[in-house]
N, CA and C of each residue as an Amber inpcrd file, in Angstrom:
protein
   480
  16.7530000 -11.3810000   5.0360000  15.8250000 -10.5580000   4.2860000
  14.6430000 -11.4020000   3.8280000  13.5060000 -10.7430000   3.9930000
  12.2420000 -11.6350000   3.6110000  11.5150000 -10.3520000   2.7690000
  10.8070000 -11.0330000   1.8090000  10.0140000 -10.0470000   0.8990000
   8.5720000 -10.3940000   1.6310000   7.5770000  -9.5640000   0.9780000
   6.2520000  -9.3470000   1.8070000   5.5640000  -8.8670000   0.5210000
   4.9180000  -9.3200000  -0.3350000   3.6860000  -8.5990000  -0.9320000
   2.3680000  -8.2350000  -0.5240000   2.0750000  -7.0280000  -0.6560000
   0.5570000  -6.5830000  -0.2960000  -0.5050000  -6.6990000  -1.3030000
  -1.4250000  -7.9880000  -0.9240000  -1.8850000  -8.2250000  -1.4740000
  -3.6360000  -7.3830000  -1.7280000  -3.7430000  -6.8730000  -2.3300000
  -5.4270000  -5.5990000  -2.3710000  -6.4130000  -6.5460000  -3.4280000
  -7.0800000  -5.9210000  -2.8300000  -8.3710000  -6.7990000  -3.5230000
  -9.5820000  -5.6990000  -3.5320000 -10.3640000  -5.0380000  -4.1480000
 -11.4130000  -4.5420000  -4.4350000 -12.4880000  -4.4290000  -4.9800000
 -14.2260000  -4.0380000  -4.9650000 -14.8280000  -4.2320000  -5.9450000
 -14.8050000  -2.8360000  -6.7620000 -14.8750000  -3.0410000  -8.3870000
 -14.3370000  -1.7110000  -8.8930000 -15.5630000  -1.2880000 -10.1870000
 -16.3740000  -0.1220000  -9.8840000 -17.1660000  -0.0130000 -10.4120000
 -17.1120000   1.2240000 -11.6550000 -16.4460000   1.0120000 -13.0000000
 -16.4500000   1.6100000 -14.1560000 -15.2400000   2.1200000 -13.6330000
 -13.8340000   1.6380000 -12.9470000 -12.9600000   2.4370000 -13.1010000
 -11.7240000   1.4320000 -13.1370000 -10.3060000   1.9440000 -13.5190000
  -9.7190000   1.0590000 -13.7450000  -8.2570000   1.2280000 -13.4460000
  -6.8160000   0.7270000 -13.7630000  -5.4630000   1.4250000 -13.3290000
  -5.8240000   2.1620000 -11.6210000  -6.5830000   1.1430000 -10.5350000
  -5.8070000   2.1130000  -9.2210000  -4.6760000   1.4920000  -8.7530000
  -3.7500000   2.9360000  -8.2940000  -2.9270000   2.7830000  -8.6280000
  -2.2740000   4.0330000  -6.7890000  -0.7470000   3.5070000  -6.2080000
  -0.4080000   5.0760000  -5.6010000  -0.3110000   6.0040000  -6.6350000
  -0.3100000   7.3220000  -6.1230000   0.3410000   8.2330000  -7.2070000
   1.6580000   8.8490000  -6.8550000   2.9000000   8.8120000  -6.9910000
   4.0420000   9.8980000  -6.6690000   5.0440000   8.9730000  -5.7690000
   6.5050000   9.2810000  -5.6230000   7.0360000   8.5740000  -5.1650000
   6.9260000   9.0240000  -3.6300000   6.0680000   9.6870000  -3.3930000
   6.1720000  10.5880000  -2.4490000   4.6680000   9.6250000  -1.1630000
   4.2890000   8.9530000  -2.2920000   3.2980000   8.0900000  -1.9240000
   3.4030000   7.4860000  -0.5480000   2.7350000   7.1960000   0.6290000
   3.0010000   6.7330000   2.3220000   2.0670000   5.2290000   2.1580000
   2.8160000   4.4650000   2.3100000   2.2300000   2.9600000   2.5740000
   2.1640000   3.3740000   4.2820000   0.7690000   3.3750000   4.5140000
   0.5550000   3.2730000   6.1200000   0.7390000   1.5670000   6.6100000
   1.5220000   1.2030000   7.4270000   1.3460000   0.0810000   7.8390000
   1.7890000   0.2080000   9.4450000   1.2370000  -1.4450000  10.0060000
   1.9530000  -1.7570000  11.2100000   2.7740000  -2.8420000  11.0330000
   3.5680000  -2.6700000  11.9170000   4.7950000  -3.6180000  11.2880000
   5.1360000  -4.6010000  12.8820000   5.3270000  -5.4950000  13.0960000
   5.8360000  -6.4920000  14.0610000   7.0310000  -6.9680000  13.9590000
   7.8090000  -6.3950000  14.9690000   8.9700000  -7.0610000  15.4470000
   9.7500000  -8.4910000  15.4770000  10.3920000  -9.1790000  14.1710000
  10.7770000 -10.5430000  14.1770000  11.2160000 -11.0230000  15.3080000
  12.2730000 -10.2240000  15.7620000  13.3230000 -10.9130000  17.2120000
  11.9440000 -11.2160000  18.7720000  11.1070000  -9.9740000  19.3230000
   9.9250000  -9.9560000  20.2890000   8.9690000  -9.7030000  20.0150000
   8.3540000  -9.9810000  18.6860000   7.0460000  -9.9900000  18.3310000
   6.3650000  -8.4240000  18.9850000   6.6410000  -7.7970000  19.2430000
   5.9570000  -6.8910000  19.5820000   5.1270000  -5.4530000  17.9950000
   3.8670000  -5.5440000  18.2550000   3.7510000  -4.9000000  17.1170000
   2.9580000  -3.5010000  17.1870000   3.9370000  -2.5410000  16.5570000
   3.4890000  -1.1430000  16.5860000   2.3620000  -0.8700000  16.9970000
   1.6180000   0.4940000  17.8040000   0.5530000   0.2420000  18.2140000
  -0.4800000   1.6850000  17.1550000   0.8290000   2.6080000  16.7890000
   0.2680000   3.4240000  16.0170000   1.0320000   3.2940000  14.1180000
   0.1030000   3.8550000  13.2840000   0.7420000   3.2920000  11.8460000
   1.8420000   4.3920000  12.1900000   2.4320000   3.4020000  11.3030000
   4.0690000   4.1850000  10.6840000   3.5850000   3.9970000   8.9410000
   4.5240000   5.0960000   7.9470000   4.3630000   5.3040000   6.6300000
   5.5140000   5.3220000   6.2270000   6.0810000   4.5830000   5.1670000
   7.0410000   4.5070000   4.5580000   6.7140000   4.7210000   2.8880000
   7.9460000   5.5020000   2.5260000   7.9350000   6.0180000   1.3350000
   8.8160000   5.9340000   0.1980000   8.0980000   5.7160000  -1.1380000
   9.7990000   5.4940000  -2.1350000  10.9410000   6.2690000  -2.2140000
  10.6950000   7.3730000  -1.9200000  11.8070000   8.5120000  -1.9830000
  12.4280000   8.6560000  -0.7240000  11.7400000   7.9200000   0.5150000
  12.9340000   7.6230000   1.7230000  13.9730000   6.7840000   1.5630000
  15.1470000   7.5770000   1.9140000  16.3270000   6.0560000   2.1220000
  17.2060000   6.6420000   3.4280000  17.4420000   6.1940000   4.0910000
  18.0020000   5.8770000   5.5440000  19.4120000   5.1370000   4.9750000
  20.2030000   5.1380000   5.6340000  21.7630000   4.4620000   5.2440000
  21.7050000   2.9220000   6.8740000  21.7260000   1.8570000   6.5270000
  22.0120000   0.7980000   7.1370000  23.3600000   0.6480000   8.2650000
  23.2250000   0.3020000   9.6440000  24.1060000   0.3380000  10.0460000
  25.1560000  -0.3970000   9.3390000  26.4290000  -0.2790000   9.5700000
  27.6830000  -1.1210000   8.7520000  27.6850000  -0.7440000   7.5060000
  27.2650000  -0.2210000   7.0330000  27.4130000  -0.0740000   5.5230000
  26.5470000  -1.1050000   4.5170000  25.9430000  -1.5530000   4.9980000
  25.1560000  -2.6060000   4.1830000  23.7750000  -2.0390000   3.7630000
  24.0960000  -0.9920000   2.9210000  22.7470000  -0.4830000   1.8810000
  22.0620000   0.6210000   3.0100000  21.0120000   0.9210000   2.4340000
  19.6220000   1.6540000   2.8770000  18.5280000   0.9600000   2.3410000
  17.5250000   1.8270000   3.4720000  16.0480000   1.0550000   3.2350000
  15.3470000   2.0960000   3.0580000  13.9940000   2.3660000   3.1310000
  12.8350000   3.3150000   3.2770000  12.8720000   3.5510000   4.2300000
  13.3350000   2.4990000   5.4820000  13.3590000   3.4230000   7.1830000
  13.8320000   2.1200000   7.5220000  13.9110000   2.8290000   8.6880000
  14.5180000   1.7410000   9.5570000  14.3440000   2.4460000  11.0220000
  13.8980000   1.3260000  12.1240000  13.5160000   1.7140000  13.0510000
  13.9830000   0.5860000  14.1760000  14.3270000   1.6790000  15.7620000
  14.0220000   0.5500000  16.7970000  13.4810000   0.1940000  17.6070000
  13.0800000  -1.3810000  17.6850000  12.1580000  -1.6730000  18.3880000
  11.8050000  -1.3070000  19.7030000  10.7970000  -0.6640000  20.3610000
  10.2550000  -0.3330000  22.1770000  10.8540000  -1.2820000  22.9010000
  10.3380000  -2.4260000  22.2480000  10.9610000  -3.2990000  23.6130000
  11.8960000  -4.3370000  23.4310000  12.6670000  -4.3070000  22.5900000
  13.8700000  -5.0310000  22.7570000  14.9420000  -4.6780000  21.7170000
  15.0730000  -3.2830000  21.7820000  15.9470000  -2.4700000  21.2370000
  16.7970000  -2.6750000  19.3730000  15.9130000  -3.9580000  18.9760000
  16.9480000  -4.3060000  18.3710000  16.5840000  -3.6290000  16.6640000
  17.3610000  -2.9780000  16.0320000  16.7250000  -2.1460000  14.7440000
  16.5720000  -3.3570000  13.4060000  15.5480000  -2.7640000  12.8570000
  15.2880000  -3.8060000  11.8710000  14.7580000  -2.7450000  11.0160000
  14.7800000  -2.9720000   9.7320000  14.0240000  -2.4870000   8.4220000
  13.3860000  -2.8860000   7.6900000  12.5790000  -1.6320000   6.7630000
  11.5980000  -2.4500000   5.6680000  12.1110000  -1.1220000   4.1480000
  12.1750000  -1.8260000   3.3440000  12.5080000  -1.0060000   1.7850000
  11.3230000  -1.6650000   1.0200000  10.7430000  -0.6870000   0.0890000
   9.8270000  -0.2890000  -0.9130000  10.4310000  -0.7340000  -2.1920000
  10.0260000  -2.1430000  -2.8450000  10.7260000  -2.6670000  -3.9500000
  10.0440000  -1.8810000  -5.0740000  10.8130000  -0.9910000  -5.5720000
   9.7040000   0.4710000  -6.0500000   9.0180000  -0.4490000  -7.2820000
  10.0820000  -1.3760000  -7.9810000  10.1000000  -1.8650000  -9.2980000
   8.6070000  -3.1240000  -9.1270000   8.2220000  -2.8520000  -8.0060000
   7.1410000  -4.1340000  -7.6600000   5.6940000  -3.5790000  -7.8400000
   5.8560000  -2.4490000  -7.6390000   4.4810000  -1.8000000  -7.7310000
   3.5730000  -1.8170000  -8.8590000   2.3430000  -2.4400000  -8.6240000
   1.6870000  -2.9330000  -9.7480000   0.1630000  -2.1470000 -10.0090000
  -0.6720000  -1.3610000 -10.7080000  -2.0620000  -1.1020000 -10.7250000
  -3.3160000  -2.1600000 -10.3380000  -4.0290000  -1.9810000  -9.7880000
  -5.3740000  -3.0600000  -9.6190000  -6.3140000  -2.2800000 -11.2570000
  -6.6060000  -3.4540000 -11.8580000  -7.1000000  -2.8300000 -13.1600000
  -8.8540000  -3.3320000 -12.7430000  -9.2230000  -3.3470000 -14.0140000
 -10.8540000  -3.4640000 -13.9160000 -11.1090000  -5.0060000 -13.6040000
 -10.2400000  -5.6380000 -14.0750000 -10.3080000  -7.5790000 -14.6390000
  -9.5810000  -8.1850000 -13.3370000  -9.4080000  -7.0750000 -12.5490000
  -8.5450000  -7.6010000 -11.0910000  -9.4310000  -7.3280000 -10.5280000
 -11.0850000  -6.9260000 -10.6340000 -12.1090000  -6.7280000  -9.3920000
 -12.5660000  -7.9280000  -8.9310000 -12.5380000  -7.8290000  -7.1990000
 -12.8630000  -8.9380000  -6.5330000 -11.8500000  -9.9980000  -6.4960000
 -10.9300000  -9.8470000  -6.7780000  -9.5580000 -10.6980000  -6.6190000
  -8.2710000  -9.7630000  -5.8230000  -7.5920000 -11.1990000  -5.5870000
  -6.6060000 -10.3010000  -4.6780000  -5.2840000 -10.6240000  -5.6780000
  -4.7650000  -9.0950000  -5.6980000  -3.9430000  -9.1940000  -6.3760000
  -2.1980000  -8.3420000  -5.6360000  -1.1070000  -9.0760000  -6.2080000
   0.3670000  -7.7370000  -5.3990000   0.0740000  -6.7380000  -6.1710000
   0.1690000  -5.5700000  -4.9900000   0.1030000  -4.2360000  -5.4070000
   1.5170000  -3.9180000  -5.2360000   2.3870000  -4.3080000  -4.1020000
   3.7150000  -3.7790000  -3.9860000   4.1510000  -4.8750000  -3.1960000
   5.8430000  -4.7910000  -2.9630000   6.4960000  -5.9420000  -2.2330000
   7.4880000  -4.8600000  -1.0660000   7.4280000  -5.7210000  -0.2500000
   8.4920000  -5.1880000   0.8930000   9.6270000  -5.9850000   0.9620000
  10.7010000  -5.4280000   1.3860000  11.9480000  -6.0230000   1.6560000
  12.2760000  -5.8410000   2.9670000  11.7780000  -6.9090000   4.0430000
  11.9450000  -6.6270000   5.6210000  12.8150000  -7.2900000   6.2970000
  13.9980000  -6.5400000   7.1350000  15.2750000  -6.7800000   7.6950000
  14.5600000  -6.9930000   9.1280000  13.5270000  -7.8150000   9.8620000
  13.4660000  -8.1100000  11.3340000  11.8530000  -7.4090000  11.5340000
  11.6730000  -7.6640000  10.5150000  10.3470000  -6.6510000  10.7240000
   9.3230000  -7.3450000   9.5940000   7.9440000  -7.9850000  10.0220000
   6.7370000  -7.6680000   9.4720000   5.5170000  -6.8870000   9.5790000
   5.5740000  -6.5240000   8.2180000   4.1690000  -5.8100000   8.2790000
   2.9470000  -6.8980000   8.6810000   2.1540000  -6.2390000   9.4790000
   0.7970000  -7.1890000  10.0500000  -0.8360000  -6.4520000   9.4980000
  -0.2800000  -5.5100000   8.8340000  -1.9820000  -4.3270000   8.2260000
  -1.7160000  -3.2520000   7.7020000  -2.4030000  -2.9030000   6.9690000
  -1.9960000  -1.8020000   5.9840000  -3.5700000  -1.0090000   6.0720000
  -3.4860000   0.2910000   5.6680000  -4.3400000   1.3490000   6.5470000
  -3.9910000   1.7830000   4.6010000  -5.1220000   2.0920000   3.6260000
  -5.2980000   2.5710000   2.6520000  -5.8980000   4.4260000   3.0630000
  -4.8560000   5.0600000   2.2950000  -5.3370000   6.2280000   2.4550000
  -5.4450000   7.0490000   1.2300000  -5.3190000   8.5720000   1.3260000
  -5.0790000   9.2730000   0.4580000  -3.6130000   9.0530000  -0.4720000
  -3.8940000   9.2550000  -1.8520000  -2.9210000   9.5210000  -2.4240000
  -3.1290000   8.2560000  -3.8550000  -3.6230000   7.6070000  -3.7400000
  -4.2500000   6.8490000  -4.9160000  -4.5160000   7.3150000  -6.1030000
  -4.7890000   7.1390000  -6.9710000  -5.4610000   7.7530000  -8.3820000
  -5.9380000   6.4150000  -9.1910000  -6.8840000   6.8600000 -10.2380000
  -7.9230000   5.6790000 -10.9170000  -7.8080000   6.2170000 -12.1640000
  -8.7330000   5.6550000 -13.0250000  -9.1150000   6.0210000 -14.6720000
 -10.5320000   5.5100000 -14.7440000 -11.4590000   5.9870000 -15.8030000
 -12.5650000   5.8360000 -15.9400000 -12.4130000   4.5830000 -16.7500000
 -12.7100000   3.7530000 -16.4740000 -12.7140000   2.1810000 -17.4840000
 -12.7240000   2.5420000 -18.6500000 -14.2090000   2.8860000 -18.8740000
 -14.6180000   3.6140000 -20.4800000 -14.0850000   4.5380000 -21.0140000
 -14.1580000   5.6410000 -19.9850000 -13.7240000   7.0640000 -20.4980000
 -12.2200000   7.4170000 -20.6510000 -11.7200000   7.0860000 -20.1210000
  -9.7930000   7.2300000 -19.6670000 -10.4610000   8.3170000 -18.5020000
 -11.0380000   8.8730000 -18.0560000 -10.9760000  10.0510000 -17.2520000
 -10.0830000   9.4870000 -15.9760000  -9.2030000  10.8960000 -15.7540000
  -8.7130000  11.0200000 -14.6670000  -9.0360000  11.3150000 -13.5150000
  -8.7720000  10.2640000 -11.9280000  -9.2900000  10.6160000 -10.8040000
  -8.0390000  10.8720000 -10.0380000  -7.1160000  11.9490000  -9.7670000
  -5.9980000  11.9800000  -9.1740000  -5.9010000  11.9750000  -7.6740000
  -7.3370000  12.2020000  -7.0910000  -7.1540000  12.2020000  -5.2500000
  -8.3450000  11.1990000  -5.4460000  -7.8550000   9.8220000  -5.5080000
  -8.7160000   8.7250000  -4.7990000  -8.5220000   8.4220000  -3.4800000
  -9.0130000   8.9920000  -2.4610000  -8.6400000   8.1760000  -1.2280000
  -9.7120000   7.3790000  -0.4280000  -9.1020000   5.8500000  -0.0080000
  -9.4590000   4.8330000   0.2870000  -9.8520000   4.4640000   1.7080000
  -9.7420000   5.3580000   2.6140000  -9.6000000   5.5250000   3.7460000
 -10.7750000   4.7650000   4.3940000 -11.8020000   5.0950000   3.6710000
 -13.3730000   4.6490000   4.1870000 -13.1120000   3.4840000   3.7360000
 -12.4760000   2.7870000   2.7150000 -12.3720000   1.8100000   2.3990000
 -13.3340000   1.4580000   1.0110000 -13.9290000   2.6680000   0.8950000
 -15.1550000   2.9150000  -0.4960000 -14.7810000   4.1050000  -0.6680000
 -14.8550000   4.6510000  -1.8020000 -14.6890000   5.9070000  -2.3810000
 -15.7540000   5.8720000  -3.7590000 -16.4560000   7.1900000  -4.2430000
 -17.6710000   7.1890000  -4.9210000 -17.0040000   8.4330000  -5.8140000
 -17.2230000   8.6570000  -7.2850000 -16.9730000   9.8400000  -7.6900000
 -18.0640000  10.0200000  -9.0920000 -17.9680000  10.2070000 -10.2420000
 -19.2220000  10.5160000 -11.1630000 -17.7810000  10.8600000 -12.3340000
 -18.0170000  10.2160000 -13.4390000 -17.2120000  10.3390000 -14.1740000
 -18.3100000  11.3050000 -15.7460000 -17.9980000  12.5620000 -15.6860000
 -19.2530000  13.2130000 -16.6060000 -18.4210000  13.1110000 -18.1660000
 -17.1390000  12.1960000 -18.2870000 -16.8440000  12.1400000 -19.9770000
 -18.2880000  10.9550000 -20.0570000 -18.5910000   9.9910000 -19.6060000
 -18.8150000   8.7530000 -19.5120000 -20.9280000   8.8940000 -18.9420000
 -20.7660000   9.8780000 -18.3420000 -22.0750000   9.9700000 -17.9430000
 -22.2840000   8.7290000 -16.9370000 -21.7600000   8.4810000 -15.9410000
 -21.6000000   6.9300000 -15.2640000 -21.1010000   7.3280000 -14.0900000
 -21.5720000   6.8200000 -12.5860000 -21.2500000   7.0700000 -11.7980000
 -19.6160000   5.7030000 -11.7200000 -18.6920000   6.1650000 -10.6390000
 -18.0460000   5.2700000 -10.5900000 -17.4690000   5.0310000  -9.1040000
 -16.3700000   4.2250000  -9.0100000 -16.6190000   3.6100000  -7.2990000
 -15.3430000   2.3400000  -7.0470000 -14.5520000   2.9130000  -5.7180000
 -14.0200000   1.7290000  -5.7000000 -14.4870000   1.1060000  -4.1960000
 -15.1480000  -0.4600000  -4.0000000 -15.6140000  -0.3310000  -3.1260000
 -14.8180000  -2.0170000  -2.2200000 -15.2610000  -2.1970000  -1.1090000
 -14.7780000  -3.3030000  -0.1280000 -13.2830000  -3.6120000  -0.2470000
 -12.7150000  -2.3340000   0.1730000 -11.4040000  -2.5080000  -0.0660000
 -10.9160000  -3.3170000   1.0120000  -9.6980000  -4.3200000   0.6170000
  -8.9630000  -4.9050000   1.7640000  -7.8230000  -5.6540000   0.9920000
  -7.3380000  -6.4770000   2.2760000  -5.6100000  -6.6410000   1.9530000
  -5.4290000  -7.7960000   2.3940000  -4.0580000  -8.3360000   2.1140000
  -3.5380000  -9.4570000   2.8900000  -1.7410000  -9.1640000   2.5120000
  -1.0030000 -10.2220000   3.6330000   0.2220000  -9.7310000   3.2900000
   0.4880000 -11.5280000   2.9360000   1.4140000 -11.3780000   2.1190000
   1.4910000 -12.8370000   1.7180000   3.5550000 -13.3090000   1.5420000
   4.1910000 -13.8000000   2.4920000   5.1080000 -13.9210000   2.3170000
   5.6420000 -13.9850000   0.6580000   6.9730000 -14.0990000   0.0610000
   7.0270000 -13.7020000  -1.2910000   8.5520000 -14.7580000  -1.6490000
């Protein structure tokens, strides 16, 4: 078992706590094969509220899958308790947003999408559909009179 943190980094303009929202939340990633290196060619999404049962009896994960080309199954689980907000004082730094627990399998990229949510730095206002997809997202916060913005989103995976 090897852990994996995803490391996010953004610039964050008057907003603060982003964050997934719901356990229902899909980490898009691609993931590479430990045993033949071979790595997914389309994203797969794994979720906190998935659990799959482990061959032998040895636990569940968020999924578990087998590999195209050399059959051999490996998994990844959602350390739910790892999941952390990118706040305002985390802009332009890379910080763990979440950790993986991978049985033969690394993640190699992570694909930010819908399902995010923010807060107005100043205002507390709520942004419940932030999605990151463009990798910038723009919205207007009218408690605050202030436009706001999360922008140059990106990642790294950092063994753990």
């Amino acid at each position: 078992m090897v852990k994996f943190a995803l490391h996010f980094k953004a610039t964050l303009e008057n907003v603060t706590n982003v964050r997934p929202l719901g356990d229902d939340f899909r980490w898009f990633l691609k993931l590479k094969c430990g045993n033949c290196g071979e790595v997914s060619d389309k994203w797969q999404y794994v979720t906190p509220m998935d659990s799959v049962p482990l061959k032998g009896g040895r636990g569940s994960a968020s999924m578990v899958q087998k590999c195209k080309l050399c059959s051999r199954e490996n998994s990844i689980d959602i350390l739910k308790d790892t999941v952390t907000p990118y706040n305002a004082e985390d802009s332009e730094k890379f910080k763990p947003m979440v950790q993986f627990e991978c049985r033969g399998l690394e993640p190699v990229d992570f694909q930010p999408q819908a399902g995010f949510a923010a807060e107005g730095a100043e205002s507390g206002t709520k942004f419940p559909e932030v999605n990151l997809l463009e990798k910038d997202w723009t919205d207007y916060d009218e408690n605050a009179s202030e436009s706001v913005g999360i922008y140059e989103v990106t990642h790294q995976f950092v063994k753990c």
